[in-house]
Coordinates of C-alpha atoms in Angstrom, one line a residue:
M1 CA 0.0 0.0 0.0
D2 CA 1.3 3.4 -0.9
S3 CA 1.9 5.4 2.3
A4 CA 1.1 8.6 0.5
N5 CA -2.5 7.5 0.2
L6 CA -2.9 6.8 3.9
F7 CA -4.9 9.2 6.0
Q8 CA -3.3 10.2 9.3
L9 CA -5.9 11.0 12.0
G10 CA -5.3 14.3 13.7
T11 CA -3.2 15.8 10.9
G12 CA -4.1 19.0 9.2
L13 CA -7.9 19.6 9.1
E14 CA -7.1 23.3 9.4
T15 CA -6.7 22.9 13.2
G16 CA -3.1 24.0 13.4
A17 CA -2.2 20.4 14.1
H18 CA 0.9 18.6 12.7
A19 CA 1.8 19.6 9.2
E20 CA 4.1 17.7 6.8
D21 CA 6.5 19.5 4.5
S22 CA 7.5 18.3 1.0
R23 CA 10.3 16.1 2.5
G24 CA 7.8 14.2 4.8
T25 CA 9.1 15.9 7.9
V26 CA 6.4 16.6 10.5
T27 CA 6.4 19.9 12.2
V28 CA 4.6 20.6 15.4
P29 CA 3.4 24.2 16.1
D30 CA 5.0 25.9 19.1
I31 CA 2.4 26.3 21.8
F32 CA 4.2 29.3 23.1
D33 CA 3.9 31.2 19.8
D34 CA 2.2 34.5 20.6
T35 CA 0.3 34.4 17.3
R36 CA -1.3 31.0 17.8
D37 CA -5.1 30.8 18.4
D38 CA -4.9 28.3 21.2
H39 CA -8.5 28.3 22.5
F40 CA -7.1 28.0 26.1
I41 CA -9.5 29.3 28.8
R42 CA -8.5 32.1 31.1
K43 CA -10.6 32.1 34.2
D44 CA -10.1 32.9 37.9
G45 CA -6.5 33.8 37.3
E46 CA -5.7 30.4 35.6
V47 CA -5.0 29.4 32.1
F48 CA -6.1 25.9 31.1
A49 CA -6.9 23.8 28.1
G50 CA -10.5 23.0 28.9
T51 CA -13.1 22.2 31.5
H52 CA -13.7 18.4 32.1
L53 CA -16.9 17.6 34.0
I54 CA -17.3 14.1 35.5
L55 CA -21.1 13.8 35.9
E56 CA -23.1 11.0 37.6
V57 CA -26.7 10.8 36.7
V58 CA -28.4 9.0 39.6
N59 CA -32.0 7.7 39.6
G60 CA -32.2 8.5 35.9
H61 CA -34.9 7.2 33.5
G62 CA -34.4 6.2 29.9
L63 CA -30.7 5.3 30.3
D64 CA -31.3 2.2 28.1
E65 CA -32.6 4.2 25.2
E66 CA -30.0 4.9 22.5
H67 CA -32.1 7.6 20.8
R68 CA -32.7 9.5 24.1
I69 CA -28.9 9.4 24.8
Q70 CA -28.1 10.7 21.3
Q71 CA -30.7 13.5 21.7
A72 CA -29.2 14.4 25.2
F73 CA -25.8 14.7 23.5
R74 CA -27.3 17.0 20.8
D75 CA -29.1 19.1 23.4
C76 CA -25.9 19.4 25.5
V77 CA -24.0 20.5 22.4
T78 CA -26.6 23.2 21.6
E79 CA -27.0 24.4 25.1
C80 CA -23.3 24.6 25.8
G81 CA -22.5 26.4 22.5
A82 CA -20.3 23.6 21.2
T83 CA -19.9 22.1 17.7
L84 CA -21.0 18.6 17.0
L85 CA -18.7 16.5 14.7
H86 CA -20.0 13.0 15.2
I87 CA -22.1 10.8 17.5
H88 CA -21.5 7.0 18.0
T89 CA -23.4 4.9 20.5
H90 CA -23.6 1.2 21.2
K91 CA -26.6 -0.6 22.8
F92 CA -25.6 -3.6 25.0
S93 CA -27.7 -6.7 25.7
P94 CA -29.4 -7.1 28.0
Q95 CA -29.1 -3.4 28.9
G96 CA -26.8 -0.4 28.9
V97 CA -25.5 2.1 26.4
S98 CA -22.0 3.5 25.7
G99 CA -21.5 6.4 23.5
V100 CA -19.4 9.4 22.5
A101 CA -20.2 12.7 20.9
V102 CA -17.0 14.1 19.2
L103 CA -16.9 17.9 19.3
A104 CA -14.7 20.5 17.8
E105 CA -14.2 21.5 21.4
S106 CA -13.5 17.9 22.6
H107 CA -16.1 15.3 23.6
I108 CA -19.1 14.1 25.6
S109 CA -19.1 10.4 26.6
V110 CA -21.3 8.0 28.6
H111 CA -21.7 4.5 29.9
T112 CA -25.0 3.6 31.5
W113 CA -26.3 1.0 34.0
P114 CA -30.1 1.5 33.5
E115 CA -30.9 -1.4 35.8
I116 CA -29.9 0.9 38.7
G117 CA -30.7 4.2 37.0
Y118 CA -27.0 5.2 36.7
G119 CA -25.2 7.0 33.9
A120 CA -21.5 8.0 34.0
F121 CA -21.0 11.0 31.7
D122 CA -17.9 13.0 30.8
V123 CA -18.3 16.5 29.3
F124 CA -14.9 18.0 28.2
M125 CA -14.9 21.3 26.4
C126 CA -12.4 23.9 25.5
G127 CA -12.7 27.4 24.1
D128 CA -15.9 29.4 24.6
A129 CA -18.1 26.4 25.1
Q130 CA -19.9 26.3 28.5
P131 CA -19.9 22.7 29.8
W132 CA -21.7 23.5 33.0
K133 CA -24.9 24.0 31.0
S134 CA -25.0 20.3 30.4
V135 CA -26.0 19.6 34.0
E136 CA -29.6 20.9 33.5
V137 CA -29.8 19.2 30.1
L138 CA -29.0 15.8 31.7
K139 CA -31.5 16.4 34.5
R140 CA -34.2 17.0 32.0
A141 CA -33.2 14.3 29.6
F142 CA -33.2 11.6 32.3
Q143 CA -35.9 13.0 34.6
T144 CA -33.8 13.3 37.7
Q145 CA -32.6 16.1 40.0
D146 CA -29.7 14.0 41.2
V147 CA -26.7 14.8 38.9
R148 CA -23.4 14.9 40.7
V149 CA -20.5 16.8 39.3
K150 CA -16.8 17.0 39.7
E151 CA -14.8 19.6 37.7
L152 CA -11.2 19.2 36.4
R153 CA -9.4 22.0 34.7
R154 CA -7.3 20.1 32.1
G155 CA -3.9 21.5 31.3
T156 CA -3.7 23.9 34.2
G157 CA -0.2 25.2 34.7
L158 CA 1.2 24.0 31.3
V159 CA 1.0 27.4 29.6
T160 CA 1.3 30.8 31.4
D161 CA -1.2 33.5 30.5
H162 CA 1.7 35.5 29.0
A163 CA 2.8 32.6 26.7
A164 CA -0.8 31.7 25.7
A165 CA -1.9 35.3 25.0

């Protein structure tokens, strides 16, 4: 197989990702380049890559319904101001669903245990997206008031505000 015809995931796509020159040498953009549009978040005196919410839906309903989960992903994307690229879900037998929504801003993922009303969601978004808005979406989608949240600020301390400006 001719390697020139292979598609390398994560390359190009006008994202500022790795670029290959005419000699086949891969160059990686300098994250400290002042002209780079990095989409890092600047909040509360910190600079970080994105907000990663670990959400637990407890006493939820409909967690075995693939269509409902896909709609919840779409509703989260809309409410949070993100950009949906792709959704993939898988229904298990006898129950349970796993899935991911790939976003321009990162991802939303889930694995459910409908037999106990539990769904383990991740919502990771960078840039101007507002991942905290997903909490109310999930409450509505799965008819529960019990959504537990832990926040991680991914990439904190890797880039200073001056270097990422």
